mmCIF file of C-alpha atoms and ligand atoms in Angstrom:
data_model
loop_
_atom_site.group_PDB
_atom_site.id
_atom_site.type_symbol
_atom_site.label_atom_id
_atom_site.label_comp_id
_atom_site.label_asym_id
_atom_site.label_seq_id
_atom_site.Cartn_x
_atom_site.Cartn_y
_atom_site.Cartn_z
ATOM 1 C CA UNK B 1 2.846 -25.161 -4.852
ATOM 2 C CA UNK B 2 -0.553 -24.937 -4.043
ATOM 3 C CA UNK B 3 -1.644 -27.204 -1.471
ATOM 4 C CA UNK B 4 -4.848 -28.122 0.496
ATOM 5 C CA UNK B 5 -5.133 -29.972 4.295
ATOM 6 C CA UNK B 6 -6.720 -33.334 4.237
ATOM 7 C CA UNK B 7 -8.984 -31.817 6.635
ATOM 8 C CA UNK B 8 -10.207 -29.115 4.246
ATOM 9 C CA UNK B 9 -10.183 -30.999 1.275
ATOM 10 C CA UNK B 10 -12.791 -33.513 3.254
ATOM 11 C CA UNK B 11 -14.553 -30.611 4.515
ATOM 12 C CA UNK B 12 -15.388 -29.039 0.705
ATOM 13 C CA UNK B 13 -16.120 -32.493 -0.709
ATOM 14 C CA UNK B 14 -18.562 -32.948 2.391
ATOM 15 C CA UNK B 15 -16.376 -36.285 2.816
ATOM 16 C CA UNK B 16 -15.619 -37.633 6.374
ATOM 17 C CA UNK B 17 -11.644 -36.921 6.934
ATOM 18 C CA UNK B 18 -11.161 -40.934 8.326
ATOM 19 C CA UNK B 19 -12.608 -41.826 4.542
ATOM 20 C CA UNK B 20 -9.908 -39.294 2.838
ATOM 21 C CA UNK B 21 -7.532 -40.297 5.206
ATOM 22 C CA UNK B 22 -7.349 -44.244 4.799
ATOM 23 C CA UNK B 23 -7.623 -43.387 1.213
ATOM 24 C CA UNK B 24 -4.444 -41.997 1.152
ATOM 25 C CA UNK B 25 -2.791 -44.466 3.504
ATOM 26 C CA UNK B 26 -4.500 -47.156 0.516
ATOM 27 C CA UNK B 27 -2.313 -45.595 -1.634
ATOM 28 C CA UNK B 28 0.792 -45.161 0.628
ATOM 29 C CA UNK B 29 0.183 -42.114 1.830
ATOM 30 C CA UNK B 30 0.476 -41.069 5.415
ATOM 31 C CA UNK B 31 -1.374 -38.093 6.052
ATOM 32 C CA UNK B 32 -3.233 -36.669 9.128
ATOM 33 C CA UNK B 33 -6.015 -34.173 9.461
ATOM 34 C CA UNK B 34 -3.936 -30.700 9.783
ATOM 35 C CA UNK B 35 -1.364 -32.298 7.304
ATOM 36 C CA UNK B 36 -0.909 -30.191 3.902
ATOM 37 C CA UNK B 37 -1.172 -32.266 0.376
ATOM 38 C CA UNK B 38 -0.447 -30.876 -2.822
ATOM 39 C CA UNK B 39 -2.911 -30.448 -5.696
ATOM 40 C CA UNK B 40 -2.327 -33.056 -7.807
ATOM 41 C CA UNK B 41 -2.722 -34.768 -5.289
ATOM 42 C CA UNK B 42 -5.606 -33.085 -4.068
ATOM 43 C CA UNK B 43 -7.007 -33.689 -7.516
ATOM 44 C CA UNK B 44 -6.288 -37.553 -7.787
ATOM 45 C CA UNK B 45 -8.514 -37.717 -4.334
ATOM 46 C CA UNK B 46 -11.288 -35.854 -5.727
ATOM 47 C CA UNK B 47 -11.900 -37.679 -8.313
ATOM 48 C CA UNK B 48 -11.350 -41.109 -6.462
ATOM 49 C CA UNK B 49 -14.013 -39.765 -4.623
ATOM 50 C CA UNK B 50 -16.153 -38.879 -6.978
ATOM 51 C CA UNK B 51 -16.063 -35.305 -7.485
ATOM 52 C CA UNK B 52 -15.704 -32.862 -10.246
ATOM 53 C CA UNK B 53 -12.008 -30.857 -9.553
ATOM 54 C CA UNK B 54 -12.384 -26.936 -10.538
ATOM 55 C CA UNK B 55 -9.367 -25.923 -9.921
ATOM 56 C CA UNK B 56 -9.704 -21.907 -9.527
ATOM 57 C CA UNK B 57 -7.182 -19.835 -10.481
ATOM 58 C CA UNK B 58 -5.970 -16.246 -10.046
ATOM 59 C CA UNK B 59 -7.212 -15.113 -13.107
ATOM 60 C CA UNK B 60 -10.014 -17.091 -12.981
ATOM 61 C CA UNK B 61 -11.539 -14.838 -10.402
ATOM 62 C CA UNK B 62 -9.782 -11.729 -10.700
ATOM 63 C CA UNK B 63 -10.350 -11.208 -14.301
ATOM 64 C CA UNK B 64 -13.861 -9.030 -13.466
ATOM 65 C CA UNK B 65 -11.129 -6.494 -12.327
ATOM 66 C CA UNK B 66 -10.931 -3.550 -15.222
ATOM 67 C CA UNK B 67 -7.527 -4.015 -15.750
ATOM 68 C CA UNK B 68 -7.764 -1.883 -18.640
ATOM 69 C CA UNK B 69 -4.449 0.399 -19.609
ATOM 70 C CA UNK B 70 -6.126 3.638 -19.896
ATOM 71 C CA UNK B 71 -5.965 5.614 -23.376
ATOM 72 C CA UNK B 72 -3.599 8.961 -23.682
ATOM 73 C CA UNK B 73 -6.730 10.814 -24.443
ATOM 74 C CA UNK B 74 -8.581 9.695 -21.049
ATOM 75 C CA UNK B 75 -5.957 11.149 -18.695
ATOM 76 C CA UNK B 76 -5.634 14.398 -16.822
ATOM 77 C CA UNK B 77 -2.610 15.384 -14.362
ATOM 78 C CA UNK B 78 -2.749 13.878 -10.783
ATOM 79 C CA UNK B 79 -1.802 15.165 -7.284
ATOM 80 C CA UNK B 80 1.860 13.825 -6.641
ATOM 81 C CA UNK B 81 1.885 11.691 -4.152
ATOM 82 C CA UNK B 82 4.837 12.174 -1.240
ATOM 83 C CA UNK B 83 6.678 10.242 1.538
ATOM 84 C CA UNK B 84 8.829 11.911 3.557
ATOM 85 C CA UNK B 85 12.144 9.655 4.775
ATOM 86 C CA UNK B 86 14.547 9.869 6.887
ATOM 87 C CA UNK B 87 17.596 9.284 10.175
ATOM 88 C CA UNK B 88 15.623 9.165 12.814
ATOM 89 C CA UNK B 89 14.945 13.026 14.831
ATOM 90 C CA UNK B 90 16.052 14.534 11.468
ATOM 91 C CA UNK B 91 12.582 16.383 11.849
ATOM 92 C CA UNK B 92 9.554 14.013 9.847
ATOM 93 C CA UNK B 93 7.241 14.345 12.007
ATOM 94 C CA UNK B 94 7.635 17.658 13.064
ATOM 95 C CA UNK B 95 7.982 18.508 8.742
ATOM 96 C CA UNK B 96 4.901 17.070 8.664
ATOM 97 C CA UNK B 97 3.224 19.393 11.164
ATOM 98 C CA UNK B 98 4.316 22.395 9.903
ATOM 99 C CA UNK B 99 3.006 21.627 6.173
ATOM 100 C CA UNK B 100 -0.036 20.318 7.461
ATOM 101 C CA UNK B 101 0.149 23.541 10.057
ATOM 102 C CA UNK B 102 0.998 26.137 7.000
ATOM 103 C CA UNK B 103 -2.057 24.833 5.313
ATOM 104 C CA UNK B 104 -4.760 25.097 7.742
ATOM 105 C CA UNK B 105 -7.151 27.360 5.776
ATOM 106 C CA UNK B 106 -10.018 28.077 8.300
ATOM 107 C CA UNK B 107 -10.424 28.614 11.523
ATOM 108 C CA UNK B 108 -13.838 27.957 11.100
ATOM 109 C CA UNK B 109 -13.704 23.882 9.915
ATOM 110 C CA UNK B 110 -12.362 23.715 13.479
ATOM 111 C CA UNK B 111 -8.501 24.451 12.716
ATOM 112 C CA UNK B 112 -8.128 20.777 13.612
ATOM 113 C CA UNK B 113 -7.454 17.989 11.143
ATOM 114 C CA UNK B 114 -8.618 14.773 11.584
ATOM 115 C CA UNK B 115 -5.407 12.380 10.998
ATOM 116 C CA UNK B 116 -6.435 9.863 8.154
ATOM 117 C CA UNK B 117 -3.071 8.689 7.749
ATOM 118 C CA UNK B 118 -2.352 11.170 4.391
ATOM 119 C CA UNK B 119 -3.767 14.750 3.686
ATOM 120 C CA UNK B 120 -3.557 17.147 0.561
ATOM 121 C CA UNK B 121 -2.079 20.648 0.502
ATOM 122 C CA UNK B 122 -2.704 23.162 -1.473
ATOM 123 C CA UNK B 123 0.771 25.345 -2.484
ATOM 124 C CA UNK B 124 0.466 29.328 -3.099
ATOM 125 C CA UNK B 125 1.211 28.572 -6.441
ATOM 126 C CA UNK B 126 -2.083 26.080 -7.023
ATOM 127 C CA UNK B 127 -0.496 22.930 -6.651
ATOM 128 C CA UNK B 128 -1.686 20.288 -4.849
ATOM 129 C CA UNK B 129 -0.172 17.797 -2.916
ATOM 130 C CA UNK B 130 -0.970 14.387 -0.910
ATOM 131 C CA UNK B 131 1.516 13.662 1.457
ATOM 132 C CA UNK B 132 1.186 9.896 3.659
ATOM 133 C CA UNK B 133 1.426 10.759 6.917
ATOM 134 C CA UNK B 134 3.233 7.584 7.762
ATOM 135 C CA UNK B 135 6.922 8.793 8.326
ATOM 136 C CA UNK B 136 9.487 5.541 8.324
ATOM 137 C CA UNK B 137 10.994 3.134 6.003
ATOM 138 C CA UNK B 138 9.126 -0.248 7.553
ATOM 139 C CA UNK B 139 5.986 1.102 6.087
ATOM 140 C CA UNK B 140 7.266 2.234 2.814
ATOM 141 C CA UNK B 141 8.798 -0.787 2.169
ATOM 142 C CA UNK B 142 6.280 -3.062 3.283
ATOM 143 C CA UNK B 143 3.809 -1.482 1.564
ATOM 144 C CA UNK B 144 6.645 -1.969 -1.633
ATOM 145 C CA UNK B 145 6.582 -5.421 -1.097
ATOM 146 C CA UNK B 146 2.935 -5.733 -1.247
ATOM 147 C CA UNK B 147 3.015 -4.261 -4.292
ATOM 148 C CA UNK B 148 1.500 -0.744 -3.814
ATOM 149 C CA UNK B 149 4.075 1.663 -4.895
ATOM 150 C CA UNK B 150 1.828 4.728 -3.400
ATOM 151 C CA UNK B 151 5.247 7.552 -3.289
ATOM 152 C CA UNK B 152 5.671 9.187 -6.670
ATOM 153 C CA UNK B 153 8.617 11.665 -4.758
ATOM 154 C CA UNK B 154 10.547 11.262 -1.753
ATOM 155 C CA UNK B 155 11.208 14.170 0.733
ATOM 156 C CA UNK B 156 14.483 13.163 2.096
ATOM 157 C CA UNK B 157 14.942 14.839 5.790
ATOM 158 C CA UNK B 158 18.407 15.324 6.950
ATOM 159 C CA UNK B 159 18.926 17.708 10.199
ATOM 160 C CA UNK B 160 21.793 20.314 9.147
ATOM 161 C CA UNK B 161 23.145 19.629 12.718
ATOM 162 C CA UNK B 162 24.283 16.086 12.199
ATOM 163 C CA UNK B 163 24.638 15.519 8.865
ATOM 164 C CA UNK B 164 23.725 12.862 6.674
ATOM 165 C CA UNK B 165 23.322 9.399 9.033
ATOM 166 C CA UNK B 166 22.567 5.877 7.978
ATOM 167 C CA UNK B 167 18.948 6.075 8.013
ATOM 168 C CA UNK B 168 19.394 8.676 5.527
ATOM 169 C CA UNK B 169 21.776 6.551 3.153
ATOM 170 C CA UNK B 170 18.945 3.389 3.798
ATOM 171 C CA UNK B 171 16.119 6.023 2.580
ATOM 172 C CA UNK B 172 17.972 6.687 -0.595
ATOM 173 C CA UNK B 173 18.725 3.385 -1.135
ATOM 174 C CA UNK B 174 14.678 2.842 -0.631
ATOM 175 C CA UNK B 175 13.925 6.040 -2.881
ATOM 176 C CA UNK B 176 16.197 4.327 -5.512
ATOM 177 C CA UNK B 177 15.251 0.815 -5.364
ATOM 178 C CA UNK B 178 11.115 2.212 -5.926
ATOM 179 C CA UNK B 179 12.445 4.476 -8.751
ATOM 180 C CA UNK B 180 11.477 7.533 -7.416
ATOM 181 C CA UNK B 181 13.127 10.812 -6.974
ATOM 182 C CA UNK B 182 14.408 12.694 -4.276
ATOM 183 C CA UNK B 183 14.198 16.492 -3.009
ATOM 184 C CA UNK B 184 16.194 16.965 -0.001
ATOM 185 C CA UNK B 185 15.068 18.513 3.108
ATOM 186 C CA UNK B 186 18.230 20.279 5.321
ATOM 187 C CA UNK B 187 16.063 20.180 8.135
ATOM 188 C CA UNK B 188 16.811 22.466 11.318
ATOM 189 C CA UNK B 189 18.684 25.446 10.023
ATOM 190 C CA UNK B 190 17.538 27.402 12.381
ATOM 191 C CA UNK B 191 20.017 25.945 14.617
ATOM 192 C CA UNK B 192 23.289 27.686 15.149
ATOM 193 C CA UNK B 193 25.256 24.567 14.433
ATOM 194 C CA UNK B 194 23.293 23.923 11.356
ATOM 195 C CA UNK B 195 26.007 23.236 8.572
ATOM 196 C CA UNK B 196 23.421 22.792 5.020
ATOM 197 C CA UNK B 197 26.869 22.228 3.183
ATOM 198 C CA UNK B 198 28.353 19.451 4.867
ATOM 199 C CA UNK B 199 25.061 17.904 4.156
ATOM 200 C CA UNK B 200 25.453 18.045 0.532
ATOM 201 C CA UNK B 201 29.019 16.814 0.133
ATOM 202 C CA UNK B 202 27.834 14.223 2.573
ATOM 203 C CA UNK B 203 25.671 13.460 0.081
ATOM 204 C CA UNK B 204 27.843 12.937 -3.067
ATOM 205 C CA UNK B 205 29.705 9.538 -1.181
ATOM 206 C CA UNK B 206 26.315 8.091 -1.860
ATOM 207 C CA UNK B 207 25.918 9.790 -5.670
ATOM 208 C CA UNK B 208 23.359 12.069 -4.649
ATOM 209 C CA UNK B 209 24.238 14.962 -6.184
ATOM 210 C CA UNK B 210 22.265 17.960 -5.786
ATOM 211 C CA UNK B 211 21.715 21.310 -7.996
ATOM 212 C CA UNK B 212 24.142 23.186 -6.110
ATOM 213 C CA UNK B 213 27.067 20.571 -7.131
ATOM 214 C CA UNK B 214 25.998 20.188 -10.366
ATOM 215 C CA UNK B 215 23.685 17.128 -10.259
ATOM 216 C CA UNK B 216 19.148 17.521 -10.684
ATOM 217 C CA UNK B 217 18.650 17.049 -7.144
ATOM 218 C CA UNK B 218 16.743 19.527 -5.422
ATOM 219 C CA UNK B 219 17.527 21.012 -1.862
ATOM 220 C CA UNK B 220 15.553 23.165 0.191
ATOM 221 C CA UNK B 221 16.626 24.647 3.704
ATOM 222 C CA UNK B 222 14.301 24.930 5.749
ATOM 223 C CA UNK B 223 13.145 24.748 10.073
ATOM 224 C CA UNK B 224 10.374 22.850 10.615
ATOM 225 C CA UNK B 225 10.258 24.553 14.229
ATOM 226 C CA UNK B 226 10.203 28.439 12.644
ATOM 227 C CA UNK B 227 8.142 27.345 9.071
ATOM 228 C CA UNK B 228 11.023 29.342 7.687
ATOM 229 C CA UNK B 229 11.328 27.493 3.944
ATOM 230 C CA UNK B 230 8.199 25.459 3.818
ATOM 231 C CA UNK B 231 6.798 26.818 1.218
ATOM 232 C CA UNK B 232 9.588 26.798 -0.626
ATOM 233 C CA UNK B 233 9.720 22.701 -0.086
ATOM 234 C CA UNK B 234 6.328 22.996 -1.430
ATOM 235 C CA UNK B 235 6.893 24.726 -4.672
ATOM 236 C CA UNK B 236 9.796 22.599 -5.259
ATOM 237 C CA UNK B 237 8.019 19.235 -5.075
ATOM 238 C CA UNK B 238 5.455 20.930 -7.112
ATOM 239 C CA UNK B 239 8.217 21.416 -9.409
ATOM 240 C CA UNK B 240 9.563 17.970 -8.997
ATOM 241 C CA UNK B 241 6.102 16.900 -10.078
ATOM 242 C CA UNK B 242 5.495 18.922 -13.157
ATOM 243 C CA UNK B 243 8.683 16.904 -14.920
ATOM 244 C CA UNK B 244 7.130 13.794 -13.522
ATOM 245 C CA UNK B 245 3.549 14.470 -15.464
ATOM 246 C CA UNK B 246 1.721 12.279 -13.204
ATOM 247 C CA UNK B 247 -1.759 11.358 -14.352
ATOM 248 C CA UNK B 248 -4.406 9.190 -14.265
ATOM 249 C CA UNK B 249 -7.864 8.421 -15.678
ATOM 250 C CA UNK B 250 -10.818 10.061 -13.706
ATOM 251 C CA UNK B 251 -13.596 7.989 -15.571
ATOM 252 C CA UNK B 252 -12.938 4.545 -14.616
ATOM 253 C CA UNK B 253 -13.901 1.967 -11.886
ATOM 254 C CA UNK B 254 -11.760 3.153 -9.230
ATOM 255 C CA UNK B 255 -8.537 1.325 -7.312
ATOM 256 C CA UNK B 256 -6.216 2.556 -4.748
ATOM 257 C CA UNK B 257 -3.929 1.513 -1.697
ATOM 258 C CA UNK B 258 -4.888 1.084 1.865
ATOM 259 C CA UNK B 259 -2.426 2.844 3.979
ATOM 260 C CA UNK B 260 -4.134 2.184 7.202
ATOM 261 C CA UNK B 261 -7.215 0.147 8.617
ATOM 262 C CA UNK B 262 -8.895 -0.095 11.667
ATOM 263 C CA UNK B 263 -12.000 -1.098 13.665
ATOM 264 C CA UNK B 264 -13.850 1.398 14.838
ATOM 265 C CA UNK B 265 -16.109 1.341 17.605
ATOM 266 C CA UNK B 266 -18.749 3.302 16.358
ATOM 267 C CA UNK B 267 -17.990 3.077 12.631
ATOM 268 C CA UNK B 268 -17.282 -0.797 12.247
ATOM 269 C CA UNK B 269 -14.150 -1.392 9.494
ATOM 270 C CA UNK B 270 -12.210 1.947 8.347
ATOM 271 C CA UNK B 271 -9.831 1.879 5.602
ATOM 272 C CA UNK B 272 -7.810 4.642 4.628
ATOM 273 C CA UNK B 273 -7.478 4.630 0.711
ATOM 274 C CA UNK B 274 -5.283 6.580 -1.631
ATOM 275 C CA UNK B 275 -7.017 6.303 -4.751
ATOM 276 C CA UNK B 276 -4.143 5.481 -7.681
ATOM 277 C CA UNK B 277 -6.740 5.438 -10.549
ATOM 278 C CA UNK B 278 -10.073 5.766 -11.541
ATOM 279 C CA UNK B 279 -12.772 8.069 -8.912
ATOM 280 C CA UNK B 280 -13.982 6.110 -5.562
ATOM 281 C CA UNK B 281 -17.735 6.902 -5.384
ATOM 282 C CA UNK B 282 -20.259 6.332 -2.743
ATOM 283 C CA UNK B 283 -22.653 3.485 -3.831
ATOM 284 C CA UNK B 284 -19.172 1.340 -5.437
ATOM 285 C CA UNK B 285 -18.767 -2.158 -4.661
ATOM 286 C CA UNK B 286 -16.036 -3.221 -3.675
ATOM 287 C CA UNK B 287 -12.934 -5.740 -2.813
ATOM 288 C CA UNK B 288 -10.269 -5.160 -1.216
ATOM 289 C CA UNK B 289 -8.094 -8.024 0.256
ATOM 290 C CA UNK B 290 -9.869 -10.506 1.606
ATOM 291 C CA UNK B 291 -12.609 -8.107 1.790
ATOM 292 C CA UNK B 292 -15.221 -6.708 0.436
ATOM 293 C CA UNK B 293 -17.799 -3.855 0.824
ATOM 294 C CA UNK B 294 -20.153 -1.155 -0.647
ATOM 295 C CA UNK B 295 -19.149 2.596 -0.035
ATOM 296 C CA UNK B 296 -21.328 3.598 3.092
ATOM 297 C CA UNK B 297 -19.546 6.675 3.288
ATOM 298 C CA UNK B 298 -16.607 8.790 2.290
ATOM 299 C CA UNK B 299 -14.660 10.843 4.573
ATOM 300 C CA UNK B 300 -11.450 13.215 3.744
ATOM 301 C CA UNK B 301 -8.787 14.055 5.393
ATOM 302 C CA UNK B 302 -11.025 16.696 7.019
ATOM 303 C CA UNK B 303 -13.198 15.266 8.400
ATOM 304 C CA UNK B 304 -15.664 15.981 6.041
ATOM 305 C CA UNK B 305 -18.298 13.603 4.277
ATOM 306 C CA UNK B 306 -17.790 13.631 1.011
ATOM 307 C CA UNK B 307 -19.738 12.039 -1.932
ATOM 308 C CA UNK B 308 -16.215 10.965 -4.304
ATOM 309 C CA UNK B 309 -12.415 10.698 -4.070
ATOM 310 C CA UNK B 310 -10.775 11.228 -7.623
ATOM 311 C CA UNK B 311 -7.122 10.532 -8.508
ATOM 312 C CA UNK B 312 -4.021 10.815 -5.652
ATOM 313 C CA UNK B 313 -6.944 11.746 -2.914
ATOM 314 C CA UNK B 314 -7.038 9.914 0.470
ATOM 315 C CA UNK B 315 -10.236 9.081 1.942
ATOM 316 C CA UNK B 316 -11.702 7.079 5.128
ATOM 317 C CA UNK B 317 -14.053 4.718 3.079
ATOM 318 C CA UNK B 318 -16.615 3.076 5.364
ATOM 319 C CA UNK B 319 -18.707 -0.083 4.638
ATOM 320 C CA UNK B 320 -16.536 -3.182 4.525
ATOM 321 C CA UNK B 321 -17.119 -6.317 5.948
ATOM 322 C CA UNK B 322 -14.251 -6.538 7.331
ATOM 323 C CA UNK B 323 -10.755 -4.829 8.527
ATOM 324 C CA UNK B 324 -8.292 -4.864 5.327
ATOM 325 C CA UNK B 325 -4.257 -4.400 5.710
ATOM 326 C CA UNK B 326 -2.513 -1.457 4.975
ATOM 327 C CA UNK B 327 -0.533 -2.357 1.006
ATOM 328 C CA UNK B 328 -4.053 -4.400 0.174
ATOM 329 C CA UNK B 329 -5.079 -3.046 -2.877
ATOM 330 C CA UNK B 330 -8.896 -1.913 -3.389
ATOM 331 C CA UNK B 331 -10.710 -2.443 -6.106
ATOM 332 C CA UNK B 332 -14.346 -1.293 -7.903
ATOM 333 C CA UNK B 333 -16.182 -4.222 -9.060
ATOM 334 C CA UNK B 334 -19.348 -4.601 -11.004
ATOM 335 C CA UNK B 335 -21.578 -6.900 -8.547
ATOM 336 C CA UNK B 336 -21.278 -7.959 -5.031
ATOM 337 C CA UNK B 337 -21.135 -11.493 -6.049
ATOM 338 C CA UNK B 338 -18.193 -10.597 -7.741
ATOM 339 C CA UNK B 339 -16.753 -8.782 -5.052
ATOM 340 C CA UNK B 340 -17.640 -11.701 -2.332
ATOM 341 C CA UNK B 341 -16.405 -14.602 -4.415
ATOM 342 C CA UNK B 342 -12.948 -12.875 -5.113
ATOM 343 C CA UNK B 343 -12.982 -11.417 -1.308
ATOM 344 C CA UNK B 344 -13.910 -15.493 -0.351
ATOM 345 C CA UNK B 345 -11.125 -16.523 -2.679
ATOM 346 C CA UNK B 346 -8.845 -14.876 -1.754
ATOM 347 C CA UNK B 347 -9.181 -15.489 2.179
ATOM 348 C CA UNK B 348 -8.914 -19.484 0.658
ATOM 349 C CA UNK B 349 -5.590 -19.125 -0.975
ATOM 350 C CA UNK B 350 -4.300 -17.342 1.978
ATOM 351 C CA UNK B 351 -5.827 -20.241 4.100
ATOM 352 C CA UNK B 352 -4.441 -22.893 1.725
ATOM 353 C CA UNK B 353 -0.640 -20.706 2.218
ATOM 354 C CA UNK B 354 -0.500 -20.597 5.887
ATOM 355 C CA UNK B 355 -1.196 -24.528 6.052
ATOM 356 C CA UNK B 356 1.514 -25.305 3.248
ATOM 357 C CA UNK B 357 4.240 -24.698 5.349
ATOM 358 C CA UNK B 358 3.830 -29.045 6.251
ATOM 359 C CA UNK B 359 3.238 -29.688 2.546
ATOM 360 C CA UNK B 360 4.524 -32.286 0.920
ATOM 361 C CA UNK B 361 4.294 -33.371 -2.630
ATOM 362 C CA UNK B 362 3.111 -37.021 -4.335
ATOM 363 C CA UNK B 363 6.537 -37.672 -4.299
ATOM 364 C CA UNK B 364 7.707 -36.926 -0.867
ATOM 365 C CA UNK B 365 5.175 -38.302 0.548
ATOM 366 C CA UNK B 366 5.228 -41.719 -1.529
ATOM 367 C CA UNK B 367 9.054 -41.989 -0.252
ATOM 368 C CA UNK B 368 8.444 -41.361 2.959
ATOM 369 C CA UNK B 369 5.710 -43.944 3.141
ATOM 370 C CA UNK B 370 8.290 -46.753 1.973
HETATM 371 P P1 GDP Q 1 12.022 12.008 13.804
HETATM 372 O O1 GDP Q 1 12.145 11.452 14.320
HETATM 373 O O2 GDP Q 1 12.462 12.526 12.042
HETATM 374 O O3 GDP Q 1 9.790 12.179 13.316
HETATM 375 O O4 GDP Q 1 12.345 14.021 14.115
HETATM 376 P P2 GDP Q 1 10.859 15.084 14.444
HETATM 377 O O5 GDP Q 1 10.105 15.417 13.956
HETATM 378 O O6 GDP Q 1 10.369 13.959 16.133
HETATM 379 O O7 GDP Q 1 11.791 15.750 15.769
HETATM 380 C C1 GDP Q 1 12.978 15.706 16.215
HETATM 381 C C2 GDP Q 1 13.596 16.518 17.488
HETATM 382 O O8 GDP Q 1 14.060 17.904 16.450
HETATM 383 C C3 GDP Q 1 12.324 17.329 18.360
HETATM 384 O O9 GDP Q 1 12.483 17.557 19.379
HETATM 385 C C4 GDP Q 1 11.874 18.295 16.964
HETATM 386 O O10 GDP Q 1 11.531 19.283 17.734
HETATM 387 C C5 GDP Q 1 13.147 18.985 17.004
HETATM 388 N N1 GDP Q 1 13.253 19.646 15.419
HETATM 389 C C6 GDP Q 1 12.546 18.959 14.802
HETATM 390 N N2 GDP Q 1 12.411 20.534 13.478
HETATM 391 C C7 GDP Q 1 13.430 20.812 13.775
HETATM 392 C C8 GDP Q 1 13.839 22.416 13.383
HETATM 393 O O11 GDP Q 1 13.342 22.843 12.582
HETATM 394 N N3 GDP Q 1 14.517 23.342 14.312
HETATM 395 C C9 GDP Q 1 15.167 22.493 15.872
HETATM 396 N N4 GDP Q 1 15.913 23.857 16.662
HETATM 397 N N5 GDP Q 1 14.341 21.553 16.040
HETATM 398 C C10 GDP Q 1 13.647 20.662 15.044
HETATM 399 MG MG1 MG Q 2 8.447 11.039 13.878
#
């Protein structure tokens, strides 16, 4: 339930806190400045003080966000977003590095790609894939908990010399909970002790039936160390993506998810955003979580300035008025006023929620006062 502290309520009515406390007391409610009262009680107070009550709901403020469902004819294919998961030390980081390195096209570009939390690669057959550069199950679940599903395909890394381990099992259940298909990357096949077959049979126990065993889960044997099998993995992902028929509408107001954000000394707040639908452009006005802004600059995963970012493209966004959190959703809106209103409203709701911990309902307060 919504709640507000006595102090905040007085503040918003521009009344003295003492007067509000006194009024509540007269009505048998013992509430101090920092104590929260519920919305019904607050409404009573507001009316008593002769103010007009405007209860703003999420929907009222946020309806300016474009939530129109895309028509089939407006959709076009978009790259898959891939997250790598697996047990510690099975080679997630090594694999992400190997994939990135295998795809550093030009020495002219410096050969060094900037780390922005996600990157795109192009397979030999020309498919574009987006990798989330945040291996780890915590990131995956916390993003999902915040309502941002930013993974289309999970690559489950299993070391061929170690087979299925607790975090492998955990990763399987994450992928299942998110209803996301898996591809098993059997890593470290360069090792003498490697036993890929054990990985396949181990997985059966968890109802992951790989193709070699008559199921539909692709496996790729590879070595993040030598680079063997990396290309095959990329093509396997491209194939899985084709099956999923991932689509988006590039011709609408963008929305996307923050995958990381920081306060940069030189550039101010910077958020890495994965565009999920629409196209994000320089100059766009947006709200993201409790912050808002106007896109001052967009920087791609190669560290280059770009003027726009299409669906499934990760970009750094500059021009925010604050630092959002990972998992926050970015929405492009029409006017700065709308953006500011939504951000302010969300900040207020969050603040109210924080103080709601000690909230009592009118009935409880009455009972307590007796
Ligand atoms: P993470 O914890 O899953 O991110 O695993 P890392 O990528 O940090 O790898 C753990 C260790 O395994 C490191 O010492 C890597 O060098 C090593 N490693 C990763 N992939 C391979 C591989 O394909 N072959 C061999 N021999 N070692 C690997
Ligand atoms: Mg790692």
